[in-house]
Coordinates of N, CA and C in Angstrom, one line a residue:
M1 N -103.7 15.8 -24.2 CA -103.4 16.0 -25.5 C -104.6 15.7 -26.4
I2 N -104.8 16.4 -27.4 CA -105.9 16.3 -28.4 C -105.3 16.0 -29.8
F3 N -105.8 15.0 -30.5 CA -105.3 14.7 -31.8 C -106.4 14.9 -32.8
V4 N -106.1 15.7 -33.9 CA -107.1 15.9 -34.9 C -106.5 15.5 -36.3
T5 N -107.2 14.7 -37.0 CA -106.7 14.2 -38.3 C -107.8 14.3 -39.3
G6 N -107.4 14.1 -40.6 CA -108.3 14.1 -41.7 C -107.5 14.4 -43.0
G7 N -108.2 14.3 -44.1 CA -107.5 14.5 -45.4 C -107.1 16.0 -45.5
A8 N -106.4 16.2 -46.6 CA -105.9 17.6 -46.9 C -107.1 18.5 -47.2
F9 N -107.0 19.7 -46.7 CA -108.0 20.7 -47.0 C -109.4 20.4 -46.6
Q10 N -109.5 19.7 -45.4 CA -110.8 19.3 -45.0 C -111.4 20.1 -43.8
G11 N -110.6 21.1 -43.4 CA -111.1 22.0 -42.3 C -110.6 21.7 -40.9
K12 N -109.5 21.0 -40.8 CA -109.0 20.6 -39.5 C -108.5 21.8 -38.7
T13 N -107.8 22.7 -39.3 CA -107.3 23.9 -38.6 C -108.5 24.8 -38.2
E14 N -109.4 25.0 -39.1 CA -110.6 25.8 -38.7 C -111.4 25.2 -37.6
F15 N -111.5 23.9 -37.6 CA -112.2 23.2 -36.5 C -111.5 23.5 -35.2
V16 N -110.2 23.3 -35.2 CA -109.5 23.5 -33.9 C -109.6 25.0 -33.5
K17 N -109.5 25.9 -34.4 CA -109.6 27.3 -34.0 C -110.9 27.6 -33.4
E18 N -112.0 27.2 -34.0 CA -113.3 27.5 -33.5 C -113.7 26.7 -32.3
H19 N -113.5 25.4 -32.3 CA -113.9 24.5 -31.2 C -113.1 24.7 -29.9
F20 N -111.9 25.0 -30.0 CA -111.0 25.2 -28.9 C -110.6 26.6 -28.6
N21 N -111.2 27.6 -29.3 CA -111.0 29.0 -29.2 C -109.5 29.3 -29.3
I22 N -108.9 28.9 -30.4 CA -107.4 29.1 -30.6 C -107.2 30.3 -31.5
Q23 N -106.2 31.1 -31.1 CA -105.8 32.2 -31.9 C -104.6 31.8 -32.8
E24 N -104.5 32.4 -34.0 CA -103.4 32.1 -34.9 C -102.0 32.0 -34.3
Q25 N -101.7 32.9 -33.4 CA -100.4 33.0 -32.8 C -100.1 31.8 -31.9
E26 N -101.1 31.0 -31.5 CA -101.0 29.9 -30.7 C -100.6 28.6 -31.5
I27 N -100.5 28.7 -32.8 CA -100.3 27.6 -33.7 C -98.9 27.7 -34.3
V28 N -98.2 26.6 -34.2 CA -96.9 26.4 -34.9 C -97.1 25.5 -36.1
D29 N -96.4 25.7 -37.2 CA -96.5 24.9 -38.4 C -95.3 23.9 -38.4
G30 N -95.6 22.7 -38.3 CA -94.6 21.6 -38.2 C -93.7 21.6 -39.4
C31 N -94.2 22.1 -40.6 CA -93.4 22.2 -41.8 C -92.3 23.2 -41.7
L32 N -92.5 24.2 -40.8 CA -91.6 25.4 -40.9 C -90.9 25.8 -39.5
C33 N -91.6 25.4 -38.4 CA -91.2 26.0 -37.1 C -89.8 25.4 -36.7
E34 N -89.2 26.2 -35.8 CA -88.0 25.7 -35.1 C -88.4 24.6 -34.2
Y35 N -87.6 23.5 -34.1 CA -88.1 22.3 -33.4 C -88.4 22.6 -32.0
H36 N -87.7 23.4 -31.3 CA -88.0 23.6 -29.9 C -89.4 24.2 -29.6
K37 N -90.0 24.8 -30.6 CA -91.3 25.4 -30.4 C -92.4 24.4 -30.2
I38 N -92.2 23.2 -30.7 CA -93.3 22.2 -30.6 C -93.5 21.8 -29.1
Y39 N -92.5 22.0 -28.3 CA -92.6 21.6 -26.9 C -93.4 22.5 -26.0
H40 N -93.7 23.7 -26.6 CA -94.4 24.7 -25.8 C -95.7 25.3 -26.5
A41 N -95.9 24.9 -27.8 CA -97.0 25.4 -28.6 C -98.3 24.8 -28.1
R42 N -99.3 25.6 -28.2 CA -100.7 25.2 -27.8 C -101.2 24.2 -28.9
V43 N -100.9 24.6 -30.2 CA -101.3 23.7 -31.3 C -100.1 23.5 -32.3
I44 N -99.9 22.2 -32.7 CA -98.9 21.9 -33.7 C -99.7 21.4 -34.9
N45 N -99.6 22.3 -36.0 CA -100.3 22.0 -37.2 C -99.3 21.3 -38.1
H46 N -99.7 20.5 -39.1 CA -98.9 19.8 -40.1 C -97.9 18.9 -39.3
F47 N -98.4 18.1 -38.4 CA -97.5 17.2 -37.7 C -96.8 16.3 -38.7
E48 N -97.5 15.9 -39.8 CA -96.9 15.0 -40.8 C -95.7 15.7 -41.5
G49 N -95.8 17.1 -41.6 CA -94.6 17.8 -42.2 C -93.5 17.9 -41.2
L50 N -93.7 18.0 -39.9 CA -92.7 17.9 -38.9 C -91.9 16.6 -39.0
L51 N -92.7 15.5 -39.2 CA -92.0 14.2 -39.3 C -91.2 14.0 -40.5
L52 N -91.7 14.6 -41.6 CA -90.9 14.6 -42.9 C -89.6 15.3 -42.7
R53 N -89.6 16.5 -42.1 CA -88.4 17.2 -41.8 C -87.4 16.4 -41.0
L54 N -87.9 15.8 -39.9 CA -87.1 15.0 -39.0 C -86.4 13.8 -39.8
L55 N -87.2 13.1 -40.6 CA -86.7 12.0 -41.4 C -85.6 12.5 -42.4
K56 N -85.9 13.6 -43.1 CA -84.9 14.1 -44.1 C -83.6 14.6 -43.4
E57 N -83.7 15.0 -42.2 CA -82.5 15.4 -41.4 C -81.9 14.3 -40.6
N58 N -82.4 13.1 -40.7 CA -81.9 12.0 -40.0 C -81.9 12.2 -38.5
K59 N -83.0 12.8 -38.0 CA -83.2 13.0 -36.6 C -84.0 11.9 -36.0
S60 N -83.9 11.7 -34.7 CA -84.7 10.6 -34.1 C -86.1 11.0 -33.9
V61 N -87.0 10.4 -34.7 CA -88.4 10.7 -34.6 C -89.0 10.2 -33.3
S62 N -88.6 9.0 -32.9 CA -89.1 8.4 -31.6 C -88.7 9.3 -30.4
K63 N -87.5 9.9 -30.4 CA -87.0 10.7 -29.3 C -87.8 12.0 -29.3
V64 N -88.1 12.6 -30.4 CA -88.9 13.8 -30.5 C -90.3 13.6 -30.0
I65 N -90.9 12.5 -30.4 CA -92.2 12.1 -30.0 C -92.3 11.9 -28.5
E66 N -91.3 11.1 -28.0 CA -91.2 10.8 -26.5 C -91.1 12.2 -25.8
D67 N -90.2 13.1 -26.2 CA -90.1 14.4 -25.5 C -91.3 15.2 -25.6
L68 N -92.0 15.1 -26.8 CA -93.2 15.9 -27.0 C -94.3 15.4 -26.0
L69 N -94.5 14.1 -25.9 CA -95.5 13.5 -25.0 C -95.2 13.9 -23.6
W70 N -93.9 14.0 -23.2 CA -93.6 14.4 -21.8 C -93.7 15.9 -21.6
E71 N -93.2 16.7 -22.5 CA -93.1 18.1 -22.3 C -94.4 18.9 -22.7
N72 N -95.2 18.4 -23.5 CA -96.3 19.2 -24.0 C -97.6 18.4 -24.0
K73 N -98.0 17.9 -22.8 CA -99.1 17.0 -22.6 C -100.5 17.6 -23.0
N74 N -100.6 18.9 -23.1 CA -101.8 19.6 -23.4 C -101.9 20.1 -24.8
A75 N -101.0 19.7 -25.6 CA -101.0 20.2 -27.0 C -102.2 19.6 -27.8
I76 N -102.5 20.4 -28.8 CA -103.5 19.9 -29.8 C -102.6 19.7 -31.1
I77 N -102.6 18.4 -31.6 CA -101.8 18.1 -32.7 C -102.7 17.8 -33.9
I78 N -102.4 18.5 -35.0 CA -103.2 18.3 -36.2 C -102.3 17.6 -37.3
S79 N -102.8 16.6 -37.8 CA -102.0 15.8 -38.8 C -102.9 15.4 -40.0
T80 N -102.4 15.6 -41.2 CA -103.1 15.2 -42.4 C -102.9 13.7 -42.6
E81 N -104.0 13.0 -42.9 CA -103.9 11.5 -43.3 C -103.1 11.4 -44.6
I82 N -102.1 10.6 -44.6 CA -101.3 10.4 -45.8 C -101.2 9.0 -46.2
G83 N -101.7 8.1 -45.4 CA -101.5 6.6 -45.6 C -102.5 6.0 -46.5
C84 N -103.5 6.6 -46.8 CA -104.5 6.0 -47.7 C -104.1 6.1 -49.2
G85 N -104.5 5.2 -49.9 CA -104.2 5.3 -51.4 C -103.1 4.3 -51.8
L86 N -102.5 4.6 -52.9 CA -101.5 3.7 -53.5 C -100.3 3.7 -52.6
V87 N -99.6 2.5 -52.6 CA -98.3 2.4 -51.9 C -97.2 3.0 -52.8
P88 N -96.5 3.9 -52.3 CA -95.4 4.5 -53.2 C -94.3 3.5 -53.6
V89 N -93.8 3.7 -54.7 CA -92.7 2.8 -55.2 C -91.4 3.3 -54.5
D90 N -91.3 4.5 -54.3 CA -90.1 5.1 -53.7 C -89.9 4.6 -52.2
T91 N -88.7 4.1 -51.9 CA -88.5 3.6 -50.5 C -88.6 4.7 -49.5
F92 N -88.1 5.9 -49.7 CA -88.2 6.9 -48.7 C -89.7 7.3 -48.5
E93 N -90.5 7.4 -49.5 CA -91.9 7.7 -49.4 C -92.6 6.7 -48.6
R94 N -92.3 5.4 -48.8 CA -92.9 4.3 -48.0 C -92.5 4.4 -46.5
E95 N -91.2 4.7 -46.3 CA -90.7 4.9 -44.9 C -91.4 6.1 -44.2
Y96 N -91.6 7.1 -45.0 CA -92.3 8.3 -44.5 C -93.7 8.0 -44.1
R97 N -94.5 7.4 -44.9 CA -95.8 7.0 -44.6 C -95.9 6.1 -43.4
E98 N -95.0 5.2 -43.3 CA -95.0 4.3 -42.1 C -94.7 5.1 -40.9
T99 N -93.7 5.9 -40.9 CA -93.3 6.8 -39.8 C -94.5 7.6 -39.3
V100 N -95.2 8.2 -40.3 CA -96.3 9.1 -39.9 C -97.4 8.2 -39.2
G101 N -97.7 7.1 -39.8 CA -98.8 6.2 -39.3 C -98.4 5.7 -37.9
R102 N -97.2 5.3 -37.7 CA -96.8 4.8 -36.4 C -96.7 5.9 -35.3
S103 N -96.2 7.1 -35.8 CA -96.1 8.2 -34.9 C -97.5 8.7 -34.4
C104 N -98.4 8.7 -35.4 CA -99.8 9.2 -35.0 C -100.4 8.2 -34.0
C105 N -100.2 6.9 -34.2 CA -100.7 5.9 -33.3 C -100.1 6.1 -31.9
Q106 N -98.8 6.4 -31.8 CA -98.2 6.7 -30.5 C -98.8 7.9 -29.8
I107 N -99.1 9.0 -30.6 CA -99.7 10.2 -30.1 C -101.1 9.8 -29.6
V108 N -101.9 9.1 -30.4 CA -103.3 8.8 -30.1 C -103.3 7.9 -28.8
K109 N -102.4 7.0 -28.6 CA -102.4 6.2 -27.4 C -102.3 7.1 -26.1
N110 N -101.7 8.3 -26.3 CA -101.6 9.2 -25.1 C -102.6 10.4 -25.2
A111 N -103.4 10.4 -26.1 CA -104.4 11.5 -26.3 C -105.6 11.3 -25.4
N112 N -106.2 12.4 -25.0 CA -107.4 12.4 -24.2 C -108.6 12.4 -25.2
Q113 N -108.4 13.1 -26.3 CA -109.5 13.2 -27.3 C -108.9 13.0 -28.7
V114 N -109.7 12.4 -29.6 CA -109.3 12.3 -31.0 C -110.5 12.6 -31.9
Y115 N -110.2 13.5 -32.9 CA -111.2 13.9 -33.8 C -110.8 13.6 -35.2
R116 N -111.7 13.3 -36.1 CA -111.5 13.1 -37.5 C -112.4 14.2 -38.2
V117 N -111.8 15.0 -39.1 CA -112.5 16.0 -39.8 C -112.6 15.7 -41.3
H118 N -113.8 15.7 -41.8 CA -114.1 15.4 -43.2 C -115.1 16.4 -43.7
C119 N -114.8 17.1 -44.8 CA -115.7 18.2 -45.3 C -116.1 19.2 -44.3
G120 N -115.2 19.5 -43.4 CA -115.5 20.5 -42.4 C -116.3 20.1 -41.2
I121 N -116.6 18.8 -41.2 CA -117.4 18.2 -40.1 C -116.5 17.4 -39.2
A122 N -116.4 17.7 -38.0 CA -115.6 17.0 -37.0 C -116.4 15.9 -36.3
T123 N -115.8 14.7 -36.3 CA -116.4 13.6 -35.5 C -115.4 13.2 -34.4
K124 N -115.9 13.2 -33.2 CA -115.1 12.7 -32.1 C -115.0 11.2 -32.1
I125 N -113.9 10.7 -32.3 CA -113.8 9.2 -32.4 C -113.2 8.6 -31.2
Y126 N -112.7 9.4 -30.2 CA -112.2 8.9 -28.9 C -112.3 10.0 -27.9
D127 N -112.7 9.6 -26.7 CA -112.7 10.5 -25.6 C -112.4 9.7 -24.3
S128 N -111.3 10.0 -23.7 CA -111.0 9.3 -22.4 C -111.8 9.7 -21.2
G129 N -112.4 10.9 -21.4 CA -113.1 11.5 -20.2 C -112.2 12.1 -19.2
N130 N -110.9 12.3 -19.5 CA -110.0 12.8 -18.6 C -109.5 14.2 -19.0
F131 N -110.2 14.9 -19.8 CA -109.7 16.2 -20.3 C -110.5 17.3 -19.7

């Protein structure tokens, strides 16, 4: 599994397409896709959007992540950093940020490579050497 993170509009998707030779049809959008598609997709974009949908629909985030880690071990997951900045007053928004942060930590614990993209420049911040 490969995890790519960075701020909004920093070039994460373009980096993944170019660096890993990914075609558009290999990417599912976590904000919009049917849930079952994440288990077979080569790339899951907007992972944070997928988590937002799961929370709003009261689905088990931990179960989905557990299943994802088991069923799609070679996925490339792209997630926008949302935890930096002011802490929201709204309880749901705080829960959402915490869920995204903890979920990304769980993914990274199982990832072979982790990249951070800023201003279109990717920095490899972890490599297990097993990919």
